[in-house]
Tab-separated table of C-alpha atoms in Angstrom:
chain	number	residue	atom	x	y	z
G	1	MET	CA	0.000	0.000	0.000
G	2	ILE	CA	1.180	3.539	-0.785
G	3	LEU	CA	0.683	6.699	1.282
G	4	VAL	CA	0.936	9.996	-0.620
G	5	LEU	CA	1.476	13.232	1.310
G	6	GLY	CA	0.006	15.901	-0.949
G	7	GLY	CA	-2.128	19.015	-0.994
G	8	THR	CA	-0.103	20.477	-3.872
G	9	THR	CA	0.044	20.414	-7.663
G	10	GLU	CA	2.583	17.609	-7.336
G	11	GLY	CA	0.199	15.714	-5.084
G	12	ARG	CA	-2.484	15.957	-7.735
G	13	LYS	CA	-0.045	14.686	-10.378
G	14	ALA	CA	0.998	11.821	-8.109
G	15	VAL	CA	-2.643	10.790	-7.807
G	16	GLU	CA	-2.958	10.762	-11.600
G	17	VAL	CA	0.072	8.485	-11.865
G	18	LEU	CA	-1.155	6.047	-9.211
G	19	GLU	CA	-4.663	5.954	-10.662
G	20	GLU	CA	-3.200	4.352	-13.803
G	21	ALA	CA	-2.671	1.173	-11.765
G	22	ALA	CA	-6.318	0.925	-10.606
G	23	GLN	CA	-4.944	-0.158	-7.232
G	24	PRO	CA	-5.847	1.180	-3.753
G	25	TYR	CA	-3.678	3.806	-2.050
G	26	PHE	CA	-4.035	6.644	0.469
G	27	TYR	CA	-3.871	10.382	-0.214
G	28	SER	CA	-3.205	12.606	2.796
G	29	THR	CA	-3.644	16.376	3.074
G	30	LYS	CA	-3.540	18.689	6.072
G	31	GLY	CA	-6.816	20.413	5.137
G	32	GLU	CA	-9.856	19.714	2.995
G	33	VAL	CA	-9.533	22.549	0.465
G	34	GLN	CA	-7.899	20.648	-2.390
G	35	GLN	CA	-10.319	18.727	-4.606
G	36	VAL	CA	-8.753	15.649	-6.204
G	37	ALA	CA	-10.397	12.952	-8.316
G	38	SER	CA	-9.112	9.673	-6.860
G	39	PRO	CA	-11.521	6.789	-7.555
G	40	HIS	CA	-9.048	4.193	-6.244
G	41	GLY	CA	-7.540	6.328	-3.488
G	42	THR	CA	-8.758	6.846	0.061
G	43	ARG	CA	-8.566	10.470	1.197
G	44	ILE	CA	-7.409	11.255	4.734
G	45	THR	CA	-7.135	14.743	6.221
G	46	GLY	CA	-5.456	16.272	9.226
G	47	ALA	CA	-1.845	16.907	10.215
G	48	LEU	CA	0.234	13.798	10.882
G	49	ASP	CA	3.014	13.854	13.451
G	50	VAL	CA	5.566	11.056	13.820
G	51	ALA	CA	3.449	9.019	16.230
G	52	SER	CA	0.236	9.194	14.187
G	53	MET	CA	2.028	8.502	10.895
G	54	LEU	CA	3.826	5.513	12.425
G	55	THR	CA	0.527	4.135	13.672
G	56	PHE	CA	-1.191	4.702	10.335
G	57	CYS	CA	1.602	3.016	8.362
G	58	LYS	CA	1.623	-0.016	10.646
G	59	GLU	CA	-2.169	-0.425	10.649
G	60	HIS	CA	-2.505	-0.122	6.869
G	61	GLY	CA	0.608	-1.975	5.742
G	62	ILE	CA	2.213	1.025	4.046
G	63	ARG	CA	5.213	-0.079	1.982
G	64	LEU	CA	5.995	3.177	0.174
G	65	LEU	CA	5.751	6.870	1.083
G	66	VAL	CA	5.393	9.497	-1.643
G	67	ASP	CA	6.265	12.956	-0.321
G	68	ALA	CA	4.554	15.379	-2.691
G	69	ALA	CA	4.051	18.108	-0.104
G	70	HIS	CA	5.070	21.752	-0.460
G	71	PRO	CA	8.867	22.213	-0.546
G	72	PHE	CA	8.662	24.451	2.547
G	73	ALA	CA	6.625	21.938	4.596
G	74	GLU	CA	9.716	21.297	6.718
G	75	ASN	CA	7.964	19.622	9.640
G	76	LEU	CA	6.238	17.150	7.357
G	77	HIS	CA	9.468	16.323	5.491
G	78	CYS	CA	11.168	15.623	8.823
G	79	THR	CA	8.226	13.487	9.954
G	80	VAL	CA	8.369	11.452	6.746
G	81	ALA	CA	12.129	10.960	7.157
G	82	ASP	CA	11.714	9.800	10.777
G	83	VAL	CA	8.920	7.361	9.888
G	84	SER	CA	10.887	6.049	6.924
G	85	GLY	CA	13.890	5.346	9.131
G	86	GLU	CA	11.834	3.774	11.915
G	87	LEU	CA	9.882	1.411	9.646
G	88	ASP	CA	12.455	0.997	6.851
G	89	ILE	CA	9.966	2.278	4.254
G	90	PRO	CA	11.392	3.942	1.123
G	91	VAL	CA	10.409	7.527	0.316
G	92	VAL	CA	9.910	8.933	-3.154
G	93	ARG	CA	10.075	12.730	-3.155
G	94	TYR	CA	7.982	14.182	-5.990
G	95	GLU	CA	9.976	17.370	-6.348
G	96	ARG	CA	9.093	20.484	-8.272
G	97	GLN	CA	11.033	21.680	-11.286
G	98	TYR	CA	13.221	24.616	-10.304
G	99	PRO	CA	14.869	27.177	-12.598
G	100	PRO	CA	18.590	27.894	-12.125
G	101	ARG	CA	19.511	30.232	-9.285
G	102	ASP	CA	20.171	33.413	-11.243
G	103	ASN	CA	22.849	35.720	-9.879
G	104	ASP	CA	20.693	38.845	-10.240
G	105	LEU	CA	18.494	37.589	-7.395
G	106	VAL	CA	19.468	37.834	-3.723
G	107	TRP	CA	19.493	34.285	-2.335
G	108	CYS	CA	18.827	33.862	1.391
G	109	ASN	CA	19.434	30.777	3.521
G	110	ASP	CA	16.396	31.446	5.746
G	111	TYR	CA	14.135	34.280	6.896
G	112	GLN	CA	16.646	35.583	9.433
G	113	ASP	CA	19.261	35.818	6.696
G	114	ALA	CA	16.708	37.513	4.421
G	115	MET	CA	15.936	40.205	7.031
G	116	GLN	CA	19.611	40.902	7.545
G	117	GLN	CA	20.228	41.225	3.814
G	118	MET	CA	17.186	43.461	3.309
G	119	GLU	CA	18.308	45.709	6.165
G	120	ALA	CA	21.789	45.918	4.648
G	121	ALA	CA	20.286	46.829	1.276
G	122	GLY	CA	18.223	49.641	2.807
G	123	VAL	CA	14.848	48.167	1.884
G	124	ASP	CA	12.045	50.238	3.430
G	125	ARG	CA	9.057	49.281	1.214
G	126	LEU	CA	8.589	45.515	0.884
G	127	LEU	CA	6.024	43.300	-0.774
G	128	ALA	CA	6.120	39.837	0.793
G	129	LEU	CA	4.961	36.953	-1.404
G	130	THR	CA	5.973	34.274	1.084
G	131	GLY	CA	2.522	33.435	2.452
G	132	VAL	CA	0.573	34.027	5.632
G	133	GLN	CA	2.559	31.441	7.606
G	134	THR	CA	5.689	33.600	7.284
G	135	ILE	CA	4.231	36.780	8.813
G	136	GLY	CA	5.507	35.827	12.239
G	137	LYS	CA	8.951	34.893	10.894
G	138	LEU	CA	9.318	38.293	9.260
G	139	ALA	CA	7.812	40.274	12.157
G	140	PRO	CA	11.095	41.969	13.176
G	141	PHE	CA	11.241	43.488	9.694
G	142	TRP	CA	7.638	44.574	9.086
G	143	GLN	CA	7.405	46.070	12.561
G	144	LYS	CA	10.019	48.635	11.482
G	145	HIS	CA	9.317	49.033	7.751
G	146	LEU	CA	6.361	49.488	5.405
G	147	CYS	CA	5.342	46.023	4.231
G	148	TRP	CA	2.491	44.316	2.467
G	149	PHE	CA	1.748	40.588	2.550
G	150	ARG	CA	-0.098	38.831	-0.250
G	151	VAL	CA	-1.974	35.754	0.957
G	152	LEU	CA	-4.549	33.277	-0.320
G	153	ASP	CA	-8.048	34.716	-0.622
G	154	ARG	CA	-9.485	32.977	2.440
G	155	GLU	CA	-11.053	34.395	5.572
G	156	GLU	CA	-8.804	32.238	7.758
G	157	SER	CA	-5.738	33.785	6.094
G	158	LEU	CA	-6.838	37.289	7.065
G	159	GLN	CA	-7.676	36.132	10.582
G	160	LEU	CA	-4.261	34.524	10.984
G	161	ALA	CA	-2.519	37.676	9.731
G	162	VAL	CA	-4.410	39.891	12.179
G	163	LYS	CA	-3.828	37.414	15.003
G	164	GLN	CA	-0.089	37.814	14.442
G	165	GLY	CA	-0.442	41.578	14.759
G	166	PHE	CA	-0.153	42.485	11.098
G	167	PRO	CA	-2.355	45.421	9.921
G	168	ALA	CA	-5.395	44.131	8.038
G	169	GLU	CA	-5.288	47.045	5.570
G	170	ARG	CA	-1.925	45.886	4.287
G	171	VAL	CA	-3.043	42.320	3.552
G	172	LEU	CA	-3.487	41.652	-0.170
G	173	PHE	CA	-5.365	38.674	-1.548
G	174	TYR	CA	-3.925	36.539	-4.326
G	175	GLN	CA	-6.103	36.321	-7.430
G	176	PRO	CA	-5.379	33.267	-9.628
G	177	GLY	CA	-4.557	34.274	-13.170
G	178	GLY	CA	-3.980	37.889	-12.195
G	179	ASP	CA	-1.252	40.123	-13.578
G	180	GLU	CA	1.802	39.819	-11.342
G	181	GLY	CA	3.004	43.230	-12.445
G	182	GLU	CA	-0.199	45.064	-11.541
G	183	VAL	CA	0.354	44.997	-7.782
G	184	LEU	CA	3.944	46.171	-8.254
G	185	ASN	CA	2.768	49.139	-10.284
G	186	GLN	CA	0.225	50.020	-7.588
G	187	LEU	CA	2.482	49.724	-4.541
G	188	HIS	CA	5.926	50.618	-5.965
G	189	PRO	CA	7.879	48.514	-3.455
G	190	GLN	CA	11.643	48.713	-3.349
G	191	ALA	CA	11.848	44.929	-3.172
G	192	ILE	CA	9.851	41.731	-3.009
G	193	ILE	CA	10.611	38.642	-0.997
G	194	THR	CA	9.468	35.250	-2.201
G	195	LYS	CA	10.246	31.582	-1.679
G	196	GLU	CA	12.051	29.242	-4.043
G	197	SER	CA	8.750	27.554	-4.777
G	198	GLY	CA	9.472	26.218	-8.263
G	199	ALA	CA	7.631	26.416	-11.553
G	200	SER	CA	4.313	25.135	-10.170
G	201	GLY	CA	4.462	27.757	-7.410
G	202	GLY	CA	4.458	30.638	-9.902
G	203	PHE	CA	8.099	31.495	-9.194
G	204	ASN	CA	9.003	32.426	-12.764
G	205	GLU	CA	6.041	34.793	-13.158
G	206	LYS	CA	6.896	36.647	-9.941
G	207	ILE	CA	10.534	37.060	-10.906
G	208	GLU	CA	9.777	38.246	-14.435
G	209	ALA	CA	7.271	40.840	-13.194
G	210	ALA	CA	9.795	42.158	-10.653
G	211	ARG	CA	12.504	42.396	-13.297
G	212	GLN	CA	10.261	44.355	-15.640
G	213	ALA	CA	9.359	46.743	-12.804
G	214	GLY	CA	12.996	47.139	-11.762
G	215	VAL	CA	12.272	45.747	-8.291
G	216	LYS	CA	14.937	43.936	-6.276
G	217	VAL	CA	14.151	40.304	-5.467
G	218	PHE	CA	15.075	38.421	-2.303
G	219	VAL	CA	14.526	34.649	-2.437
G	220	VAL	CA	14.476	32.252	0.508
G	221	LYS	CA	16.074	28.992	-0.606
G	222	ARG	CA	14.051	25.803	-0.321
G	223	PRO	CA	14.966	23.596	2.665
G	224	GLU	CA	17.235	20.623	2.126
G	225	LEU	CA	15.639	17.178	2.078
G	226	SER	CA	16.836	13.900	3.538
G	227	PRO	CA	19.577	12.392	1.335
G	228	ASP	CA	17.731	9.067	1.620
G	229	PHE	CA	14.740	10.344	-0.367
G	230	LEU	CA	14.510	9.124	-3.965
G	231	LEU	CA	13.957	12.247	-6.067
G	232	VAL	CA	11.697	12.474	-9.107
G	233	ASP	CA	10.292	15.608	-10.709
G	234	GLY	CA	7.644	14.307	-13.071
G	235	PRO	CA	5.125	11.534	-13.766
G	236	HIS	CA	7.457	9.286	-15.776
G	237	GLY	CA	10.049	9.189	-13.028
G	238	LEU	CA	7.425	8.558	-10.353
G	239	ARG	CA	5.854	5.669	-12.228
G	240	ARG	CA	9.212	4.037	-13.017
G	241	THR	CA	10.272	4.315	-9.378
G	242	VAL	CA	7.012	2.825	-8.102
G	243	GLU	CA	7.379	-0.017	-10.610
G	244	GLN	CA	10.844	-0.774	-9.258
G	245	LEU	CA	9.996	-0.488	-5.559
G	246	LEU	CA	6.600	-2.221	-5.685
G	247	PRO	CA	6.700	-4.805	-8.485
G	248	GLY	CA	3.203	-5.742	-9.549
G	249	PHE	CA	1.542	-2.490	-8.499
G	250	TYR	CA	1.113	-1.723	-12.209
G	251	PRO	CA	-0.015	-4.509	-14.551
G	252	LEU	CA	2.619	-3.405	-17.113
G	253	ARG	CA	6.031	-1.797	-16.699
G	254	THR	CA	6.904	1.276	-18.734
G	255	GLY	CA	10.156	1.661	-20.666
G	256	TYR	CA	12.390	4.088	-22.506
G	257	THR	CA	12.471	5.077	-26.157
G	258	THR	CA	15.527	4.514	-28.317
G	259	GLY	CA	16.046	8.272	-28.443
G	260	SER	CA	16.124	8.548	-24.655
G	261	CYS	CA	18.630	5.702	-24.443
G	262	ALA	CA	20.831	7.265	-27.146
G	263	THR	CA	20.781	10.575	-25.302
G	264	ALA	CA	21.698	8.882	-22.021
G	265	ALA	CA	24.544	6.965	-23.692
G	266	SER	CA	25.897	10.233	-25.105
G	267	VAL	CA	25.710	11.916	-21.693
G	268	ALA	CA	27.491	8.928	-20.115
G	269	ALA	CA	30.298	9.105	-22.683
G	270	LEU	CA	30.724	12.846	-22.231
G	271	LYS	CA	30.758	12.553	-18.417
G	272	LYS	CA	33.389	9.805	-18.639
G	273	TRP	CA	35.554	11.927	-20.958
G	274	LEU	CA	35.264	14.811	-18.483
G	275	GLY	CA	36.428	12.529	-15.665
G	276	GLU	CA	33.078	12.131	-13.894
G	277	ALA	CA	31.671	8.919	-12.433
G	278	VAL	CA	29.085	7.082	-14.525
G	279	ALA	CA	26.464	4.638	-13.220
G	280	HIS	CA	23.211	6.505	-13.753
G	281	VAL	CA	22.836	9.621	-15.878
G	282	SER	CA	20.052	12.181	-15.953
G	283	ILE	CA	18.458	13.438	-19.148
G	284	PHE	CA	15.607	15.865	-19.750
G	285	LEU	CA	12.331	15.014	-21.461
G	286	PRO	CA	10.584	17.603	-23.681
G	287	ASP	CA	8.319	18.712	-20.809
G	288	GLY	CA	11.339	19.536	-18.625
G	289	GLU	CA	11.162	16.418	-16.443
G	290	SER	CA	14.516	14.806	-15.665
G	291	ILE	CA	14.815	11.018	-15.582
G	292	SER	CA	17.683	8.785	-14.498
G	293	ILE	CA	18.871	5.934	-16.735
G	294	GLN	CA	21.454	3.276	-15.915
G	295	ALA	CA	24.523	3.531	-18.122
G	296	GLU	CA	28.176	2.590	-18.421
G	297	ALA	CA	31.115	4.199	-20.200
G	298	ARG	CA	34.816	3.837	-20.901
G	299	LEU	CA	37.620	6.051	-22.201
G	300	LEU	CA	38.907	5.327	-25.685
G	301	SER	CA	41.651	7.970	-25.809
G	302	ASP	CA	42.545	11.389	-24.449
G	303	TYR	CA	39.953	12.843	-26.807
G	304	SER	CA	37.174	10.270	-26.895
G	305	ALA	CA	34.949	8.041	-24.772
G	306	MET	CA	32.126	5.570	-25.362
G	307	GLY	CA	28.873	5.217	-23.440
G	308	CYS	CA	26.342	2.410	-23.490
G	309	VAL	CA	22.724	1.957	-22.392
G	310	VAL	CA	20.771	-1.290	-22.665
G	311	LYS	CA	17.304	-0.373	-23.827
G	312	ASP	CA	14.458	-1.422	-21.541
G	313	ALA	CA	11.190	-1.070	-23.435
G	314	GLY	CA	9.078	-2.278	-20.507
G	315	ASP	CA	6.359	-4.912	-20.764
G	316	ASP	CA	5.203	-3.801	-24.221
G	317	PRO	CA	8.517	-4.177	-26.057
G	318	ASP	CA	9.450	-3.487	-29.671
G	319	ILE	CA	12.249	-5.272	-31.523
G	320	THR	CA	14.878	-2.933	-30.056
G	321	SER	CA	14.170	-3.936	-26.463
G	322	GLY	CA	17.360	-5.263	-24.892
G	323	THR	CA	19.526	-3.666	-27.588
G	324	GLU	CA	22.789	-2.012	-26.579
G	325	ILE	CA	22.721	1.630	-27.634
G	326	TRP	CA	26.276	2.925	-28.052
G	327	SER	CA	27.439	6.506	-28.314
G	328	THR	CA	30.984	7.672	-29.017
G	329	VAL	CA	31.980	11.200	-28.081
G	330	GLU	CA	35.117	12.533	-29.772
G	331	TYR	CA	36.641	15.973	-29.440
G	332	ARG	CA	38.593	17.305	-32.422
G	333	PRO	CA	40.939	20.029	-31.124
G	334	SER	CA	41.964	21.274	-34.568
G	335	ALA	CA	38.373	21.910	-35.575
G	336	GLY	CA	37.082	22.899	-32.128
G	337	LYS	CA	34.214	20.446	-32.532
G	338	LEU	CA	32.707	17.718	-30.398
G	339	GLU	CA	31.251	14.895	-32.491
G	340	ILE	CA	28.814	12.318	-31.158
G	341	ASP	CA	28.277	9.045	-33.047
G	342	ILE	CA	25.320	6.913	-31.988
G	343	GLN	CA	24.960	3.228	-32.912
G	344	GLY	CA	22.371	0.634	-32.000
G	345	GLY	CA	18.893	-0.545	-32.794
G	346	GLN	CA	18.033	0.181	-36.408
G	347	GLY	CA	20.459	2.905	-37.384
G	348	VAL	CA	23.440	5.175	-36.933
G	349	GLY	CA	23.397	8.898	-36.256
G	350	ARG	CA	25.899	11.696	-35.824
G	351	VAL	CA	25.643	15.003	-33.985
G	352	THR	CA	28.312	17.723	-34.265
G	353	LEU	CA	28.576	20.471	-31.658
G	354	PRO	CA	30.816	23.247	-33.033
G	355	GLY	CA	32.545	26.111	-31.299
G	356	LEU	CA	32.757	24.664	-27.788
G	357	GLY	CA	35.882	26.637	-26.983
G	358	LEU	CA	37.482	23.717	-25.124
């Protein structure tokens, strides 16, 4: 049995992946706001501490935990890690897709660090996009400076803000689909503070609006997760991991295309040539999801290396299933080009990457 900790976009996606198996599972959220279609899943609500999660897992024979909660749900992540260690249950972390940490943003380790950096920068008009739960954490700053907090459009959000002593007239309500730049043009803050909440948290839209308005951006980095969590950031990775950890949960195993295997073999060869370890390599799918594929590689010379992936087409194989897909990476110093030759399956291909400046 699987227990999913959700309440997020990733939780909803995890449900969609598990529903493909038509097998029972549990979907847990802290509140009852999120509506999720889960014909084969049993919904449970309410916060789970270590004791209650341990009891639940024992009573219902939980063999896999899927942590699809918000990246800043630190208490829940710690609870999941503790339960996993106590019961020896693996954890799959359905992570969000995050853009690179651009240098034009001010990156903060936590809220205390953020307040110190904002003070040092002379910020006196701040728009906080970090949510109602962070009002208390940022109290030392907004008690001295003009600040606005944007929160979810719920009565309980306003009540919580007022309870923490924040002025009700400076609480703004988030409107889904609204123009991120409009509030900046109305308030003219010197800076905004937001969380590293990933693509599904609207991070890119907030940053782009601030850049266009010439507003400084402070970002609180997402908390680190347990190194024991198995990370995936999309539906393909989640399904493959569930298939491996719970054989038989799905009636059929999925597989990889020849193109994905060729790409992974090329990455393995390049990593080997660059002196990096090769066992599994990550490649990106067209939707931005990264997946990990087992590979091997060896050096051929000072300027070339070869990588190999054995294609696994799953339980609906084509004639290339089990084929070794080879890729040779060769750097030609005189031409300044990196050439990639791919062999395997039904054909041969070559890719040339000019002007690398190596």
